[in-house]
PDB file of N, CA and C in Angstrom:
ATOM      1  N   MET R   1    -130.330 116.473  50.508  1.00  0.00           N
ATOM      2  CA  MET R   1    -129.899 115.920  49.205  1.00  0.00           C
ATOM      3  C   MET R   1    -128.370 116.065  49.005  1.00  0.00           C
ATOM      4  N   GLN R   2    -127.782 117.088  49.614  1.00  0.00           N
ATOM      5  CA  GLN R   2    -126.368 117.289  49.432  1.00  0.00           C
ATOM      6  C   GLN R   2    -125.625 116.207  50.090  1.00  0.00           C
ATOM      7  N   ILE R   3    -126.085 115.727  51.301  1.00  0.00           N
ATOM      8  CA  ILE R   3    -125.422 114.616  51.976  1.00  0.00           C
ATOM      9  C   ILE R   3    -125.368 113.370  51.140  1.00  0.00           C
ATOM     10  N   LEU R   4    -126.536 113.043  50.509  1.00  0.00           N
ATOM     11  CA  LEU R   4    -126.597 111.856  49.669  1.00  0.00           C
ATOM     12  C   LEU R   4    -125.629 111.998  48.432  1.00  0.00           C
ATOM     13  N   GLN R   5    -125.496 113.175  47.944  1.00  0.00           N
ATOM     14  CA  GLN R   5    -124.677 113.386  46.882  1.00  0.00           C
ATOM     15  C   GLN R   5    -123.210 113.121  47.205  1.00  0.00           C
ATOM     16  N   VAL R   6    -122.845 113.637  48.390  1.00  0.00           N
ATOM     17  CA  VAL R   6    -121.456 113.507  48.856  1.00  0.00           C
ATOM     18  C   VAL R   6    -121.113 112.047  49.156  1.00  0.00           C
ATOM     19  N   VAL R   7    -122.142 111.313  49.804  1.00  0.00           N
ATOM     20  CA  VAL R   7    -121.912 109.935  50.088  1.00  0.00           C
ATOM     21  C   VAL R   7    -121.801 109.108  48.813  1.00  0.00           C
ATOM     22  N   LEU R   8    -122.620 109.376  47.758  1.00  0.00           N
ATOM     23  CA  LEU R   8    -122.476 108.694  46.502  1.00  0.00           C
ATOM     24  C   LEU R   8    -121.179 109.013  45.804  1.00  0.00           C
ATOM     25  N   GLN R   9    -120.650 110.199  45.905  1.00  0.00           N
ATOM     26  CA  GLN R   9    -119.455 110.577  45.247  1.00  0.00           C
ATOM     27  C   GLN R   9    -118.266 109.838  45.909  1.00  0.00           C
ATOM     28  N   VAL R  10    -118.271 109.720  47.233  1.00  0.00           N
ATOM     29  CA  VAL R  10    -117.249 109.004  47.967  1.00  0.00           C
ATOM     30  C   VAL R  10    -117.317 107.501  47.605  1.00  0.00           C
ATOM     31  N   LEU R  11    -118.588 107.010  47.470  1.00  0.00           N
ATOM     32  CA  LEU R  11    -118.840 105.549  47.135  1.00  0.00           C
ATOM     33  C   LEU R  11    -118.265 105.265  45.720  1.00  0.00           C
ATOM     34  N   VAL R  12    -118.494 106.171  44.770  1.00  0.00           N
ATOM     35  CA  VAL R  12    -117.962 105.995  43.425  1.00  0.00           C
ATOM     36  C   VAL R  12    -116.405 106.031  43.479  1.00  0.00           C
ATOM     37  N   GLY R  13    -115.866 106.907  44.233  1.00  0.00           N
ATOM     38  CA  GLY R  13    -114.322 106.919  44.305  1.00  0.00           C
ATOM     39  C   GLY R  13    -113.790 105.642  44.814  1.00  0.00           C
ATOM     40  N   ILE R  14    -114.377 105.220  46.005  1.00  0.00           N
ATOM     41  CA  ILE R  14    -113.900 103.991  46.620  1.00  0.00           C
ATOM     42  C   ILE R  14    -114.105 102.791  45.724  1.00  0.00           C
ATOM     43  N   THR R  15    -115.222 102.635  45.103  1.00  0.00           N
ATOM     44  CA  THR R  15    -115.463 101.493  44.199  1.00  0.00           C
ATOM     45  C   THR R  15    -114.601 101.568  42.991  1.00  0.00           C
ATOM     46  N   SER R  16    -114.283 102.776  42.509  1.00  0.00           N
ATOM     47  CA  SER R  16    -113.365 102.872  41.312  1.00  0.00           C
ATOM     48  C   SER R  16    -112.039 102.275  41.627  1.00  0.00           C
ATOM     49  N   LEU R  17    -111.513 102.649  42.752  1.00  0.00           N
ATOM     50  CA  LEU R  17    -110.193 102.182  43.182  1.00  0.00           C
ATOM     51  C   LEU R  17    -110.239 100.642  43.446  1.00  0.00           C
ATOM     52  N   LEU R  18    -111.263 100.218  44.095  1.00  0.00           N
ATOM     53  CA  LEU R  18    -111.356  98.763  44.359  1.00  0.00           C
ATOM     54  C   LEU R  18    -111.582  97.948  42.986  1.00  0.00           C
ATOM     55  N   LEU R  19    -112.353  98.451  42.118  1.00  0.00           N
ATOM     56  CA  LEU R  19    -112.492  97.770  40.798  1.00  0.00           C
ATOM     57  C   LEU R  19    -111.188  97.719  40.053  1.00  0.00           C
ATOM     58  N   THR R  20    -110.402  98.779  40.088  1.00  0.00           N
ATOM     59  CA  THR R  20    -109.125  98.844  39.475  1.00  0.00           C
ATOM     60  C   THR R  20    -108.174  97.708  39.972  1.00  0.00           C
ATOM     61  N   LEU R  21    -108.193  97.648  41.375  1.00  0.00           N
ATOM     62  CA  LEU R  21    -107.339  96.604  41.994  1.00  0.00           C
ATOM     63  C   LEU R  21    -107.849  95.216  41.655  1.00  0.00           C
ATOM     64  N   LEU R  22    -109.141  95.021  41.721  1.00  0.00           N
ATOM     65  CA  LEU R  22    -109.664  93.667  41.500  1.00  0.00           C
ATOM     66  C   LEU R  22    -109.493  93.263  40.036  1.00  0.00           C
ATOM     67  N   ILE R  23    -109.589  94.153  39.070  1.00  0.00           N
ATOM     68  CA  ILE R  23    -109.386  93.758  37.684  1.00  0.00           C
ATOM     69  C   ILE R  23    -107.937  93.433  37.442  1.00  0.00           C
ATOM     70  N   LEU R  24    -107.009  94.106  38.154  1.00  0.00           N
ATOM     71  CA  LEU R  24    -105.556  93.803  37.983  1.00  0.00           C
ATOM     72  C   LEU R  24    -105.222  92.453  38.661  1.00  0.00           C
ATOM     73  N   LEU R  25    -106.033  91.977  39.597  1.00  0.00           N
ATOM     74  CA  LEU R  25    -105.816  90.682  40.178  1.00  0.00           C
ATOM     75  C   LEU R  25    -106.225  89.497  39.322  1.00  0.00           C
ATOM     76  N   HIS R  26    -107.067  89.771  38.307  1.00  0.00           N
ATOM     77  CA  HIS R  26    -107.464  88.649  37.496  1.00  0.00           C
ATOM     78  C   HIS R  26    -106.362  88.041  36.667  1.00  0.00           C
ATOM     79  N   ARG R  27    -106.472  86.773  36.440  1.00  0.00           N
ATOM     80  CA  ARG R  27    -105.435  86.057  35.710  1.00  0.00           C
ATOM     81  C   ARG R  27    -105.582  86.417  34.197  1.00  0.00           C
ATOM     82  N   GLY R  28    -104.479  86.625  33.563  1.00  0.00           N
ATOM     83  CA  GLY R  28    -104.396  86.871  32.167  1.00  0.00           C
ATOM     84  C   GLY R  28    -104.791  85.735  31.327  1.00  0.00           C
ATOM     85  N   ARG R  29    -105.516  85.913  30.264  1.00  0.00           N
ATOM     86  CA  ARG R  29    -105.949  84.778  29.394  1.00  0.00           C
ATOM     87  C   ARG R  29    -104.987  84.648  28.209  1.00  0.00           C
ATOM     88  N   GLY R  30    -103.999  85.581  28.074  1.00  0.00           N
ATOM     89  CA  GLY R  30    -103.112  85.472  26.916  1.00  0.00           C
ATOM     90  C   GLY R  30    -103.473  86.347  25.815  1.00  0.00           C
ATOM     91  N   GLY R  31    -102.465  86.775  25.108  1.00  0.00           N
ATOM     92  CA  GLY R  31    -102.692  87.516  23.880  1.00  0.00           C
ATOM     93  C   GLY R  31    -102.956  89.006  24.090  1.00  0.00           C
ATOM     94  N   GLY R  32    -102.888  89.461  25.328  1.00  0.00           N
ATOM     95  CA  GLY R  32    -103.158  90.892  25.603  1.00  0.00           C
ATOM     96  C   GLY R  32    -102.009  91.575  26.346  1.00  0.00           C
ATOM     97  N   LEU R  33    -102.316  92.583  27.027  1.00  0.00           N
ATOM     98  CA  LEU R  33    -101.218  93.334  27.705  1.00  0.00           C
ATOM     99  C   LEU R  33    -100.601  92.536  28.839  1.00  0.00           C
ATOM    100  N   SER R  34    -101.364  91.534  29.304  1.00  0.00           N
ATOM    101  CA  SER R  34    -100.748  90.717  30.407  1.00  0.00           C
ATOM    102  C   SER R  34     -99.565  89.852  29.883  1.00  0.00           C
ATOM    103  N   ASP R  35     -99.553  89.493  28.636  1.00  0.00           N
ATOM    104  CA  ASP R  35     -98.385  88.910  28.070  1.00  0.00           C
ATOM    105  C   ASP R  35     -97.202  89.697  27.912  1.00  0.00           C
ATOM    106  N   MET R  36     -97.467  90.988  27.739  1.00  0.00           N
ATOM    107  CA  MET R  36     -96.360  91.983  27.502  1.00  0.00           C
ATOM    108  C   MET R  36     -95.453  92.016  28.726  1.00  0.00           C
ATOM    109  N   PHE R  37     -96.048  91.904  29.893  1.00  0.00           N
ATOM    110  CA  PHE R  37     -95.271  92.028  31.072  1.00  0.00           C
ATOM    111  C   PHE R  37     -94.971  90.682  31.773  1.00  0.00           C
ATOM    112  N   GLY R  38     -95.023  89.642  30.977  1.00  0.00           N
ATOM    113  CA  GLY R  38     -94.644  88.296  31.504  1.00  0.00           C
ATOM    114  C   GLY R  38     -95.801  87.556  32.129  1.00  0.00           C
ATOM    115  N   GLY R  39     -96.982  87.985  31.821  1.00  0.00           N
ATOM    116  CA  GLY R  39     -98.147  87.304  32.419  1.00  0.00           C
ATOM    117  C   GLY R  39     -98.375  85.919  31.871  1.00  0.00           C
ATOM    118  N   GLY R  40     -97.891  85.659  30.644  1.00  0.00           N
ATOM    119  CA  GLY R  40     -98.045  84.354  30.129  1.00  0.00           C
ATOM    120  C   GLY R  40     -97.197  83.276  30.830  1.00  0.00           C
ATOM    121  N   VAL R  41     -96.124  83.670  31.387  1.00  0.00           N
ATOM    122  CA  VAL R  41     -95.231  82.749  32.091  1.00  0.00           C
ATOM    123  C   VAL R  41     -95.849  82.415  33.440  1.00  0.00           C
ATOM    124  N   THR R  42     -96.359  83.328  34.115  1.00  0.00           N
ATOM    125  CA  THR R  42     -96.824  83.058  35.485  1.00  0.00           C
ATOM    126  C   THR R  42     -98.376  82.730  35.571  1.00  0.00           C
ATOM    127  N   SER R  43     -99.027  82.595  34.400  1.00  0.00           N
ATOM    128  CA  SER R  43    -100.496  82.352  34.416  1.00  0.00           C
ATOM    129  C   SER R  43    -100.829  80.998  34.958  1.00  0.00           C
ATOM    130  N   ASN R  44     -99.920  80.046  34.840  1.00  0.00           N
ATOM    131  CA  ASN R  44    -100.153  78.670  35.443  1.00  0.00           C
ATOM    132  C   ASN R  44    -100.060  78.706  36.928  1.00  0.00           C
ATOM    133  N   LEU R  45     -99.379  79.678  37.482  1.00  0.00           N
ATOM    134  CA  LEU R  45     -99.240  79.773  38.956  1.00  0.00           C
ATOM    135  C   LEU R  45    -100.352  80.548  39.568  1.00  0.00           C
ATOM    136  N   GLY R  46    -101.364  80.957  38.807  1.00  0.00           N
ATOM    137  CA  GLY R  46    -102.410  81.801  39.327  1.00  0.00           C
ATOM    138  C   GLY R  46    -103.325  81.076  40.300  1.00  0.00           C
ATOM    139  N   ALA R  47    -104.434  81.788  40.626  1.00  0.00           N
ATOM    140  CA  ALA R  47    -105.331  81.327  41.630  1.00  0.00           C
ATOM    141  C   ALA R  47    -106.076  80.055  41.173  1.00  0.00           C
ATOM    142  N   SER R  48    -106.614  79.326  42.052  1.00  0.00           N
ATOM    143  CA  SER R  48    -107.392  78.114  41.819  1.00  0.00           C
ATOM    144  C   SER R  48    -108.757  78.553  41.194  1.00  0.00           C
ATOM    145  N   GLY R  49    -109.464  77.540  40.721  1.00  0.00           N
ATOM    146  CA  GLY R  49    -110.743  77.819  40.033  1.00  0.00           C
ATOM    147  C   GLY R  49    -111.759  78.450  41.014  1.00  0.00           C
ATOM    148  N   VAL R  50    -111.820  78.076  42.269  1.00  0.00           N
ATOM    149  CA  VAL R  50    -112.723  78.654  43.214  1.00  0.00           C
ATOM    150  C   VAL R  50    -112.417  80.082  43.496  1.00  0.00           C
ATOM    151  N   ALA R  51    -111.051  80.311  43.675  1.00  0.00           N
ATOM    152  CA  ALA R  51    -110.726  81.708  43.999  1.00  0.00           C
ATOM    153  C   ALA R  51    -111.029  82.605  42.817  1.00  0.00           C
ATOM    154  N   GLU R  52    -110.805  82.134  41.655  1.00  0.00           N
ATOM    155  CA  GLU R  52    -111.056  82.902  40.408  1.00  0.00           C
ATOM    156  C   GLU R  52    -112.513  83.205  40.285  1.00  0.00           C
ATOM    157  N   ARG R  53    -113.353  82.235  40.540  1.00  0.00           N
ATOM    158  CA  ARG R  53    -114.791  82.443  40.450  1.00  0.00           C
ATOM    159  C   ARG R  53    -115.252  83.436  41.559  1.00  0.00           C
ATOM    160  N   ASN R  54    -114.734  83.333  42.745  1.00  0.00           N
ATOM    161  CA  ASN R  54    -115.081  84.304  43.803  1.00  0.00           C
ATOM    162  C   ASN R  54    -114.610  85.703  43.387  1.00  0.00           C
ATOM    163  N   LEU R  55    -113.464  85.827  42.827  1.00  0.00           N
ATOM    164  CA  LEU R  55    -112.941  87.130  42.344  1.00  0.00           C
ATOM    165  C   LEU R  55    -113.797  87.662  41.269  1.00  0.00           C
ATOM    166  N   ASN R  56    -114.269  86.789  40.386  1.00  0.00           N
ATOM    167  CA  ASN R  56    -115.240  87.288  39.383  1.00  0.00           C
ATOM    168  C   ASN R  56    -116.605  87.793  39.964  1.00  0.00           C
ATOM    169  N   ARG R  57    -117.108  87.078  40.927  1.00  0.00           N
ATOM    170  CA  ARG R  57    -118.324  87.542  41.535  1.00  0.00           C
ATOM    171  C   ARG R  57    -118.176  88.874  42.224  1.00  0.00           C
ATOM    172  N   ILE R  58    -117.109  88.958  43.010  1.00  0.00           N
ATOM    173  CA  ILE R  58    -116.893  90.208  43.721  1.00  0.00           C
ATOM    174  C   ILE R  58    -116.674  91.401  42.767  1.00  0.00           C
ATOM    175  N   THR R  59    -116.047  91.149  41.633  1.00  0.00           N
ATOM    176  CA  THR R  59    -115.820  92.122  40.684  1.00  0.00           C
ATOM    177  C   THR R  59    -117.121  92.638  40.000  1.00  0.00           C
ATOM    178  N   VAL R  60    -117.978  91.617  39.689  1.00  0.00           N
ATOM    179  CA  VAL R  60    -119.245  91.942  39.059  1.00  0.00           C
ATOM    180  C   VAL R  60    -120.144  92.700  40.016  1.00  0.00           C
ATOM    181  N   ILE R  61    -120.163  92.267  41.269  1.00  0.00           N
ATOM    182  CA  ILE R  61    -121.034  92.998  42.278  1.00  0.00           C
ATOM    183  C   ILE R  61    -120.552  94.430  42.484  1.00  0.00           C
ATOM    184  N   LEU R  62    -119.229  94.544  42.552  1.00  0.00           N
ATOM    185  CA  LEU R  62    -118.693  95.898  42.786  1.00  0.00           C
ATOM    186  C   LEU R  62    -118.952  96.762  41.500  1.00  0.00           C
ATOM    187  N   GLY R  63    -118.899  96.207  40.382  1.00  0.00           N
ATOM    188  CA  GLY R  63    -119.134  96.883  39.139  1.00  0.00           C
ATOM    189  C   GLY R  63    -120.579  97.356  39.141  1.00  0.00           C
ATOM    190  N   LEU R  64    -121.525  96.488  39.554  1.00  0.00           N
ATOM    191  CA  LEU R  64    -122.917  96.894  39.566  1.00  0.00           C
ATOM    192  C   LEU R  64    -123.206  98.018  40.552  1.00  0.00           C
ATOM    193  N   ILE R  65    -122.557  97.928  41.737  1.00  0.00           N
ATOM    194  CA  ILE R  65    -122.622  99.068  42.707  1.00  0.00           C
ATOM    195  C   ILE R  65    -122.194 100.350  42.168  1.00  0.00           C
ATOM    196  N   TRP R  66    -121.033 100.307  41.418  1.00  0.00           N
ATOM    197  CA  TRP R  66    -120.424 101.462  40.808  1.00  0.00           C
ATOM    198  C   TRP R  66    -121.335 102.070  39.738  1.00  0.00           C
ATOM    199  N   VAL R  67    -121.908 101.241  38.906  1.00  0.00           N
ATOM    200  CA  VAL R  67    -122.816 101.777  37.880  1.00  0.00           C
ATOM    201  C   VAL R  67    -124.108 102.371  38.495  1.00  0.00           C
ATOM    202  N   LEU R  68    -124.639 101.693  39.493  1.00  0.00           N
ATOM    203  CA  LEU R  68    -125.909 102.132  40.105  1.00  0.00           C
ATOM    204  C   LEU R  68    -125.597 103.519  40.845  1.00  0.00           C
ATOM    205  N   SER R  69    -124.447 103.629  41.427  1.00  0.00           N
ATOM    206  CA  SER R  69    -124.117 104.898  42.114  1.00  0.00           C
ATOM    207  C   SER R  69    -124.023 106.098  41.120  1.00  0.00           C
ATOM    208  N   ILE R  70    -123.339 105.794  39.970  1.00  0.00           N
ATOM    209  CA  ILE R  70    -123.188 106.835  38.985  1.00  0.00           C
ATOM    210  C   ILE R  70    -124.677 107.239  38.457  1.00  0.00           C
ATOM    211  N   VAL R  71    -125.472 106.231  38.192  1.00  0.00           N
ATOM    212  CA  VAL R  71    -126.808 106.548  37.669  1.00  0.00           C
ATOM    213  C   VAL R  71    -127.588 107.429  38.650  1.00  0.00           C
ATOM    214  N   VAL R  72    -127.591 107.017  39.927  1.00  0.00           N
ATOM    215  CA  VAL R  72    -128.337 107.771  40.950  1.00  0.00           C
ATOM    216  C   VAL R  72    -127.723 109.176  41.020  1.00  0.00           C
ATOM    217  N   LEU R  73    -126.374 109.303  40.920  1.00  0.00           N
ATOM    218  CA  LEU R  73    -125.810 110.623  41.047  1.00  0.00           C
ATOM    219  C   LEU R  73    -126.264 111.482  39.811  1.00  0.00           C
ATOM    220  N   GLY R  74    -126.338 110.827  38.628  1.00  0.00           N
ATOM    221  CA  GLY R  74    -126.796 111.556  37.516  1.00  0.00           C
ATOM    222  C   GLY R  74    -128.226 112.005  37.573  1.00  0.00           C
ATOM    223  N   LEU R  75    -129.118 111.173  38.136  1.00  0.00           N
ATOM    224  CA  LEU R  75    -130.423 111.471  38.324  1.00  0.00           C
ATOM    225  C   LEU R  75    -130.629 112.669  39.395  1.00  0.00           C
ATOM    226  N   ILE R  76    -129.817 112.584  40.428  1.00  0.00           N
ATOM    227  CA  ILE R  76    -129.861 113.674  41.487  1.00  0.00           C
ATOM    228  C   ILE R  76    -129.466 114.972  40.839  1.00  0.00           C
ATOM    229  N   THR R  77    -128.444 114.943  40.037  1.00  0.00           N
ATOM    230  CA  THR R  77    -127.931 116.121  39.327  1.00  0.00           C
ATOM    231  C   THR R  77    -128.929 116.692  38.421  1.00  0.00           C
ATOM    232  N   LYS R  78    -129.584 115.815  37.687  1.00  0.00           N
ATOM    233  CA  LYS R  78    -130.509 116.241  36.624  1.00  0.00           C
ATOM    234  C   LYS R  78    -131.811 116.926  37.301  1.00  0.00           C
ATOM    235  N   PHE R  79    -132.307 116.248  38.370  1.00  0.00           N
ATOM    236  CA  PHE R  79    -133.514 116.759  38.908  1.00  0.00           C
ATOM    237  C   PHE R  79    -133.298 117.716  40.140  1.00  0.00           C
ATOM    238  N   ASP R  80    -132.103 118.038  40.397  1.00  0.00           N
ATOM    239  CA  ASP R  80    -131.855 118.971  41.552  1.00  0.00           C
ATOM    240  C   ASP R  80    -132.441 120.362  41.141  1.00  0.00           C
ATOM    241  N   THR R  81    -133.182 120.909  42.027  1.00  0.00           N
ATOM    242  CA  THR R  81    -133.920 122.151  41.801  1.00  0.00           C
ATOM    243  C   THR R  81    -132.998 123.376  42.088  1.00  0.00           C
ATOM    244  N   GLY R  82    -131.893 123.114  42.655  1.00  0.00           N
ATOM    245  CA  GLY R  82    -130.921 124.148  43.002  1.00  0.00           C
ATOM    246  C   GLY R  82    -131.120 124.781  44.445  1.00  0.00           C
ATOM    247  N   ASN R  83    -131.919 124.124  45.209  1.00  0.00           N
ATOM    248  CA  ASN R  83    -132.117 124.594  46.566  1.00  0.00           C
ATOM    249  C   ASN R  83    -131.072 124.089  47.547  1.00  0.00           C
TER     250      ASN R  83
END
């Protein structure tokens, strides 16, 4: 059980970093923090529609993997008998 716990902890760490990078790659929609740093000026030069949809899909899938890993880690921790 310890090996599974370590693998899931590593998976959560890696997916956290990847999610951060993928979210930062998304095009700003305006009115938020992206405009503060000049995102409104360069938003027209962003990715095409297909690339943006693929980025959305990858982000959602990675987010689901992240959430499931955390839930399984929580269940392992809760039901661990201490052996």
